[in-house]
Tab-separated table of C-alpha atoms in Angstrom:
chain	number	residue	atom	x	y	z
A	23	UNK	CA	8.015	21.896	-1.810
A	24	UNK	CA	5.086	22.781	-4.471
A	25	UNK	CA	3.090	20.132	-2.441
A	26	UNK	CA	3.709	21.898	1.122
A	27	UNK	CA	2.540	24.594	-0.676
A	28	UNK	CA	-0.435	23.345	-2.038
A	29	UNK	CA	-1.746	21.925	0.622
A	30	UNK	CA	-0.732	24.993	3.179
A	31	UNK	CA	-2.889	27.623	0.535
A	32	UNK	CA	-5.390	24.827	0.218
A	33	UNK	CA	-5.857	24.459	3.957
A	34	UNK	CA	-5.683	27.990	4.137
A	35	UNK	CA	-8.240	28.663	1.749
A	36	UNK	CA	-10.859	26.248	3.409
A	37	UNK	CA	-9.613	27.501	6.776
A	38	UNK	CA	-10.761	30.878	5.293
A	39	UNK	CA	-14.132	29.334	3.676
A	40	UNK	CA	-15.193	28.318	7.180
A	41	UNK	CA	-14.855	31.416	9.121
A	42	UNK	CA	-16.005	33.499	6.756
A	43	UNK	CA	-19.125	31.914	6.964
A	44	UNK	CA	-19.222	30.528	3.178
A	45	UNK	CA	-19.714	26.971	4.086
A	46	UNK	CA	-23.379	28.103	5.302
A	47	UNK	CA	-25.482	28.453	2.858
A	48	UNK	CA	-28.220	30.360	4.313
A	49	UNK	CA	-25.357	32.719	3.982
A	50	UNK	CA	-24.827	32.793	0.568
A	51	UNK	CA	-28.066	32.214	-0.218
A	52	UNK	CA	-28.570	35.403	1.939
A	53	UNK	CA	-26.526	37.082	-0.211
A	54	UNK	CA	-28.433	36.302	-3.179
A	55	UNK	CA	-31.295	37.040	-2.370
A	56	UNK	CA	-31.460	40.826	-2.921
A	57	UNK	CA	-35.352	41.033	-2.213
A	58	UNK	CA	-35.455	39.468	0.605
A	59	UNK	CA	-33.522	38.718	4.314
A	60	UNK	CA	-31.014	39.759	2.623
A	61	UNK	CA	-27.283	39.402	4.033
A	62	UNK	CA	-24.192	41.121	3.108
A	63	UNK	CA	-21.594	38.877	4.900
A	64	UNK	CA	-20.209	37.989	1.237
A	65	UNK	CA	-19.565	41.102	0.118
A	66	UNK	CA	-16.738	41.374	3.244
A	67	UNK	CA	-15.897	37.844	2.296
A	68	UNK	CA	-15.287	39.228	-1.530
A	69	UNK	CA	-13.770	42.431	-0.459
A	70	UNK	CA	-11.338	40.916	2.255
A	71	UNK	CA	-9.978	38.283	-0.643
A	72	UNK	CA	-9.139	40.657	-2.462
A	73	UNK	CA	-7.022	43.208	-1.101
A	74	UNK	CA	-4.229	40.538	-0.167
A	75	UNK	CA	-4.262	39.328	-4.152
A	76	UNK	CA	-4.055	43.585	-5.267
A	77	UNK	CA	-0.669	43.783	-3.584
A	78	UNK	CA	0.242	40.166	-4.983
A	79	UNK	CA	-0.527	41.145	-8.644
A	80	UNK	CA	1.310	44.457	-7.903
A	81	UNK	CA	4.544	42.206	-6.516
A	82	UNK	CA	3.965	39.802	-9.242
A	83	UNK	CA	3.980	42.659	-12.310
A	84	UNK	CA	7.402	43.096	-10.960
A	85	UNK	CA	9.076	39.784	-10.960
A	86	UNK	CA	9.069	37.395	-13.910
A	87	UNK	CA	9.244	34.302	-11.553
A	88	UNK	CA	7.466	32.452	-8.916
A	89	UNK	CA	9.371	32.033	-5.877
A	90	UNK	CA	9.634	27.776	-7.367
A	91	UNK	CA	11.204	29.415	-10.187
A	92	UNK	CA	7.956	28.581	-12.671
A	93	UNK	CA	6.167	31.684	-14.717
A	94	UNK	CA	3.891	33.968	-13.632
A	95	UNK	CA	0.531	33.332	-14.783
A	96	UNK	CA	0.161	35.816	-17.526
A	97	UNK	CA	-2.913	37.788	-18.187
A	98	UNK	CA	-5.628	36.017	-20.751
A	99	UNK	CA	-6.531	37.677	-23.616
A	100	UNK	CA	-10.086	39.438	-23.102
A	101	UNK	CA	-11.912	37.804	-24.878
A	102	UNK	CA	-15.829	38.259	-23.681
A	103	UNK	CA	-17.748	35.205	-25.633
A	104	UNK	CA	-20.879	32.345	-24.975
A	105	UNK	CA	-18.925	30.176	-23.032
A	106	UNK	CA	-18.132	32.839	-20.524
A	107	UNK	CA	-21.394	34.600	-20.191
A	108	UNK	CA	-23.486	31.031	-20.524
A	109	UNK	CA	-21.123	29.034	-18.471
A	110	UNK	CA	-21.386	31.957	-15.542
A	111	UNK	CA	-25.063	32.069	-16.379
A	112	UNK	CA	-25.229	28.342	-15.597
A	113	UNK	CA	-23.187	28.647	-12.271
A	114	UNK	CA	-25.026	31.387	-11.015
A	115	UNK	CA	-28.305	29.460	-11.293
A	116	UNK	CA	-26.560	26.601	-10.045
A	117	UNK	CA	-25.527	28.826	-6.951
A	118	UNK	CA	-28.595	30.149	-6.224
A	119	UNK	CA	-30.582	26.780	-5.899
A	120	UNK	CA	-28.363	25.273	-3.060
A	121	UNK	CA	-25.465	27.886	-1.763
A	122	UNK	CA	-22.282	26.710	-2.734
A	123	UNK	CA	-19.684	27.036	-5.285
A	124	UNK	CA	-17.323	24.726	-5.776
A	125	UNK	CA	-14.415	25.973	-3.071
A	126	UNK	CA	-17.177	25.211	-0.212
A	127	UNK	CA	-18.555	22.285	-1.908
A	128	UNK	CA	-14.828	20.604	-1.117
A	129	UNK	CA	-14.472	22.031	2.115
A	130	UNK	CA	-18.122	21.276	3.733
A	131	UNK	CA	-17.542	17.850	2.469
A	132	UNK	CA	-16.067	15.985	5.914
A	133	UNK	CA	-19.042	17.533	7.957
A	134	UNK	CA	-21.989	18.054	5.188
A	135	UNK	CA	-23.297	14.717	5.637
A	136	UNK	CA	-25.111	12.801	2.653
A	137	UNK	CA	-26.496	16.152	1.016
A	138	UNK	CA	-22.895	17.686	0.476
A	139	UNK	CA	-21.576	14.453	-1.293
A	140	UNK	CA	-24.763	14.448	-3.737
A	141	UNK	CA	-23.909	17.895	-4.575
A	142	UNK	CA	-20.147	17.248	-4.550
A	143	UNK	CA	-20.881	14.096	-7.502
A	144	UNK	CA	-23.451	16.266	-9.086
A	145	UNK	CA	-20.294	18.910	-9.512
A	146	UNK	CA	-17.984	16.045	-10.636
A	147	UNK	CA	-20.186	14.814	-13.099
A	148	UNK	CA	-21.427	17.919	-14.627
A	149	UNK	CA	-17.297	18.680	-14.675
A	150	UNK	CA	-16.831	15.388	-16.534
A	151	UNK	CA	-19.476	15.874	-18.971
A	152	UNK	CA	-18.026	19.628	-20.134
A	153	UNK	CA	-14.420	17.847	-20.208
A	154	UNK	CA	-16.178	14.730	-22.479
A	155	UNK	CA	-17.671	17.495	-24.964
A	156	UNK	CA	-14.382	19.674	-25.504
A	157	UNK	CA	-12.567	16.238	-25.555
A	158	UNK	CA	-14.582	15.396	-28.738
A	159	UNK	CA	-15.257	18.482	-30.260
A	160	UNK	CA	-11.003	19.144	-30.262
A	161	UNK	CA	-11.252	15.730	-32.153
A	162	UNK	CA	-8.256	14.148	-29.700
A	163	UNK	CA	-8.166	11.783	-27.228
A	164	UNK	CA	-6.972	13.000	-23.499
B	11	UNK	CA	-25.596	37.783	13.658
B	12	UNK	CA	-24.035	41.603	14.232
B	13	UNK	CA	-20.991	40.059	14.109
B	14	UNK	CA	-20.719	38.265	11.127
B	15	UNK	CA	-18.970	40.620	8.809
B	16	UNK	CA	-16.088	40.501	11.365
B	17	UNK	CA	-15.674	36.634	10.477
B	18	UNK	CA	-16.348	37.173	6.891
B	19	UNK	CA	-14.021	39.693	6.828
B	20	UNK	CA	-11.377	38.213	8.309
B	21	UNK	CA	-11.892	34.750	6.667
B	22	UNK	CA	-11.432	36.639	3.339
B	23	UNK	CA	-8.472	38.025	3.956
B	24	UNK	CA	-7.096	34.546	5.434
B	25	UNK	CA	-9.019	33.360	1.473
B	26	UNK	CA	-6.881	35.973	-0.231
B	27	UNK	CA	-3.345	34.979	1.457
B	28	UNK	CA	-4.100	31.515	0.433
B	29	UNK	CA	-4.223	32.892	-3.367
B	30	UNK	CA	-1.534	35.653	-2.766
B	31	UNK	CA	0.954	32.661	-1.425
B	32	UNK	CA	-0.370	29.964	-3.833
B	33	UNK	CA	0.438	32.804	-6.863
B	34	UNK	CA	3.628	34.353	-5.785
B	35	UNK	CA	5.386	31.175	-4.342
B	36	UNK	CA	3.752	28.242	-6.711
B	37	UNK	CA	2.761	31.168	-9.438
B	38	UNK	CA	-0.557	29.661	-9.896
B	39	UNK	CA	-3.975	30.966	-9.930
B	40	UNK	CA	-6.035	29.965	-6.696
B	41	UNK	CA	-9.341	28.974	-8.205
B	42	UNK	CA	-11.340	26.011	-7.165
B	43	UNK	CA	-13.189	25.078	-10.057
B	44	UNK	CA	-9.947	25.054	-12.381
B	45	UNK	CA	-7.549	23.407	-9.470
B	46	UNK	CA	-10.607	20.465	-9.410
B	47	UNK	CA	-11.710	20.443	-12.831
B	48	UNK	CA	-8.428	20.001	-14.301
B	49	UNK	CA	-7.727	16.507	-12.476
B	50	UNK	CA	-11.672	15.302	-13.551
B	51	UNK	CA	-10.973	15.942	-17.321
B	52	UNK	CA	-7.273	15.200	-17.211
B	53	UNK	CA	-5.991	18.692	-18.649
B	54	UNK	CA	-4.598	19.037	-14.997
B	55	UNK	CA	-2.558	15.560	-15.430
B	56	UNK	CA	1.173	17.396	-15.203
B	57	UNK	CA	0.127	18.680	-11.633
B	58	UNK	CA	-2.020	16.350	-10.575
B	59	UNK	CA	-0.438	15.953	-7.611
B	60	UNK	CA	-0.355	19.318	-6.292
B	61	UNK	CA	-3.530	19.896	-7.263
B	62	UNK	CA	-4.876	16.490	-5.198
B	63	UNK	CA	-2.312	18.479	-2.011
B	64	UNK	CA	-4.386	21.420	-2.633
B	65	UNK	CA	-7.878	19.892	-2.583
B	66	UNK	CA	-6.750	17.708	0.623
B	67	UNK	CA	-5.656	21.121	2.533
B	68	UNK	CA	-9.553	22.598	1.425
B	69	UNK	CA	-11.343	19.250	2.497
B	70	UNK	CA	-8.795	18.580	5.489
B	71	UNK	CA	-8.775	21.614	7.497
B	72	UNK	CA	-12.274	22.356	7.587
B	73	UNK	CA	-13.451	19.011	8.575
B	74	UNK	CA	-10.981	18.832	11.229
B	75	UNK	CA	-11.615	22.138	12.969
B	76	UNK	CA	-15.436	21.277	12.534
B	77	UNK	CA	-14.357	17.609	14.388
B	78	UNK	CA	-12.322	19.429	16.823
B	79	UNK	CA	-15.560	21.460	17.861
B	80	UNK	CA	-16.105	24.354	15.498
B	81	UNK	CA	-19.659	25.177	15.793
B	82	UNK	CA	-20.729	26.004	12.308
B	83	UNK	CA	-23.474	24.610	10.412
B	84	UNK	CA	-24.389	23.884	5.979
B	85	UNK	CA	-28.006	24.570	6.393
B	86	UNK	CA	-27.948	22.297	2.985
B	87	UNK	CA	-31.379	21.587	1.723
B	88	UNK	CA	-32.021	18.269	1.742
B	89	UNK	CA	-34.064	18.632	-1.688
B	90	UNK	CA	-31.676	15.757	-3.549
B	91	UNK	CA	-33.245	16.917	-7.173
B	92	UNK	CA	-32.330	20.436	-6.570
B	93	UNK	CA	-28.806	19.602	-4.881
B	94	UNK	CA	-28.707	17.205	-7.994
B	95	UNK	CA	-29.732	20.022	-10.617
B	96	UNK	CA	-27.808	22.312	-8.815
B	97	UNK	CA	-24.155	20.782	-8.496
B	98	UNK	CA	-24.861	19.430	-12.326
B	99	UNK	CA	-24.880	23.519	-13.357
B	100	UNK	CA	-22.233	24.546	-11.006
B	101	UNK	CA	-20.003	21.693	-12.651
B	102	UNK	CA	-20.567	22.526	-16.192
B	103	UNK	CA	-20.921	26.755	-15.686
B	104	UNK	CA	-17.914	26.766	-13.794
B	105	UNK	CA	-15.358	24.819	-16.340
B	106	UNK	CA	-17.554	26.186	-19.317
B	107	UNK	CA	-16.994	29.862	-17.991
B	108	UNK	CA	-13.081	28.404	-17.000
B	109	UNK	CA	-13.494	30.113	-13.461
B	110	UNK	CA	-15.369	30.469	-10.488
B	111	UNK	CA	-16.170	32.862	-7.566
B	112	UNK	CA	-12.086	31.813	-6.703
B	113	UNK	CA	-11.034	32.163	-10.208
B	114	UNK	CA	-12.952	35.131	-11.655
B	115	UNK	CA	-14.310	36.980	-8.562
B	116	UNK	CA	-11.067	36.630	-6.176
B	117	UNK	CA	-8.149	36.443	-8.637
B	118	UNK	CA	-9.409	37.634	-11.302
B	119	UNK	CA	-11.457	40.930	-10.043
B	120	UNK	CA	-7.840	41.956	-8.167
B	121	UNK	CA	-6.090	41.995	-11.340
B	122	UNK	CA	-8.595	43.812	-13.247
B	123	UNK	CA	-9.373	40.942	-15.269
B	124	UNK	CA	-12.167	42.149	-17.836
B	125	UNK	CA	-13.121	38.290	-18.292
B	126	UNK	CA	-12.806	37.664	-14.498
B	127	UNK	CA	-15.245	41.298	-14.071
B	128	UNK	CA	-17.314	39.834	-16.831
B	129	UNK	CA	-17.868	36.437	-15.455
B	130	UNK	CA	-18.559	37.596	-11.626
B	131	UNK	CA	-21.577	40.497	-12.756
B	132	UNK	CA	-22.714	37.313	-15.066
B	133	UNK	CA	-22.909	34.944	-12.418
B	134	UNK	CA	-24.033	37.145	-9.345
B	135	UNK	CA	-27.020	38.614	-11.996
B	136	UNK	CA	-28.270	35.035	-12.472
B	137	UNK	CA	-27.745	34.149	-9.021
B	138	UNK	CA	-30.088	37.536	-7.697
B	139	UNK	CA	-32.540	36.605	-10.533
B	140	UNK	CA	-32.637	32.755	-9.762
B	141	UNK	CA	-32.979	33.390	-6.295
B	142	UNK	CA	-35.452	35.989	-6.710
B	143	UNK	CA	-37.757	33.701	-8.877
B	144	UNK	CA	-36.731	30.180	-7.084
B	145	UNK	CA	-37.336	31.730	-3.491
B	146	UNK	CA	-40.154	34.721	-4.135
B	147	UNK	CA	-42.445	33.261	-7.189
B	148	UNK	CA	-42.054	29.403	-7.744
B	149	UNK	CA	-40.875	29.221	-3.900
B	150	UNK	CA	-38.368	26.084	-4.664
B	151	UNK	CA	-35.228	27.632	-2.896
């Protein structure tokens, strides 16, 4: 069952990814650029995400359960530090420079072509590296 | 297009059922970079197969509405040391930060999140500034 449901949100979510327009980059790149052509499809794309998850947090503060009978997901402690404000630094510049994040980098990949799978290893690999460095500094193999 | 807030619209709301079902029924959080990043550096190994389900229902769909005649277009540069450069940052920002636009801007902005607020005026501010220099001064983008 938590596979059906997997890949029903999944296909959902890059259902949602396509029509939305987030899979174009000009798009996004539209978005970001604030001084120029610029395009505020995203900030629909944004807003329309999240008024389904407001009324699930608001059913969710009231049950102690998933509906698969796992925990909720509880809320992280707030902590502001580097590795949040450099490692959303670094994705922001990372954003800019082609147009996708990593949601559409999975779901352009079956009609991208060559340039989507470069990006898509790129991802991968700086994902592996980040994973390599905690992985030592913790001091324990995986 | 004048229309194109209509689609985004709507194709956000379709974005934030996928994390309102994927949190309520699975009680998991919806974002992309954690979902993939967790099976790449094995601290996703207990779920690994619901998280591979997941990423097959994001790749799947897409391609096969796009195959089944979805016009839509990447307009992906073809520039392979920026797309190189580019998915490089987006890999290690994204697992460095522990959240994406999914993670922090979807999920995390609807729960008042400070970290997930935090994150998403951190990474929008570089992206207006990158873009701003990349596209208007060094003309790169």
């Amino acid at each position: 069952m938590r596979i059906v449901i997997a890949l029903l949100a999944g296909g959902l979510f890059g259902a949602g990814l396509l029509v939305s327009g987030m899979t174009d980059t000009a798009k996004v790149q539209g978005w970001l650029d604030l001084f120029g052509n610029w395009d505020p499809t995203l900030a629909f794309v944004l807003g329309g995400a999240i008024l389904p998850m407001l009324v699930a947090w608001r059913i969710a503060a009231r049950r102690d359960r998933a509906v698969l009978g796992n925990a909720l997901p509880q809320p992280s402690e707030p902590v502001i530090d580097g590795s949040l404000i450099g490692g959303s630094a670094l994705f922001g510049f990372g954003w800019a420079l082609v147009g996708l994040c990593p949601g559409p980098a999975m779901a352009v990949l079956g009609f991208g072509g060559t340039n989507a799978m470069i990006f898509f290893a790129a991802m991968i690999g700086g994902m592996m590296a980040w994973g390599g460095r905690s992985l030592i500094r913790r001091g324990t193999p995986a | 297009m004048p229309l194109d807030w209509i689609y985004g619209l709507i194709g956000g709301l379709m974005i934030g059922t996928a994390a309102a079902i994927y949190l309520l029924v699975s009680g998991r959080i919806m974002g992309a970079s954690g979902i993939l990043g967790g099976l790449i550096d094995g601290s996703g190994r207990a779920t690994a197969v619901e998280r591979i389900a997941f990423i097959c229902g994001v790749i799947g769909v897409p391609s096969f509405a796009v195959f089944a005649g979805y016009q839509t277009q990447t307009n992906l540069t073809g520039n392979v040391a920026l797309l190189i450069i580019a998915g490089l940052a987006v890999g290690v920002g994204t697992r460095m930060a522990n959240g994406c636009t999914s993670g922090h801007g979807v999920c995390g902005i609807s729960r008042f999140s400070v970290r997930g607020i935090v994150a998403t005026c951190a990474y929008l501010g570089f992206g207006f500034v990158t873009m701003y220099l990349g596209r208007h001064v060094l003309g790169v983008i």
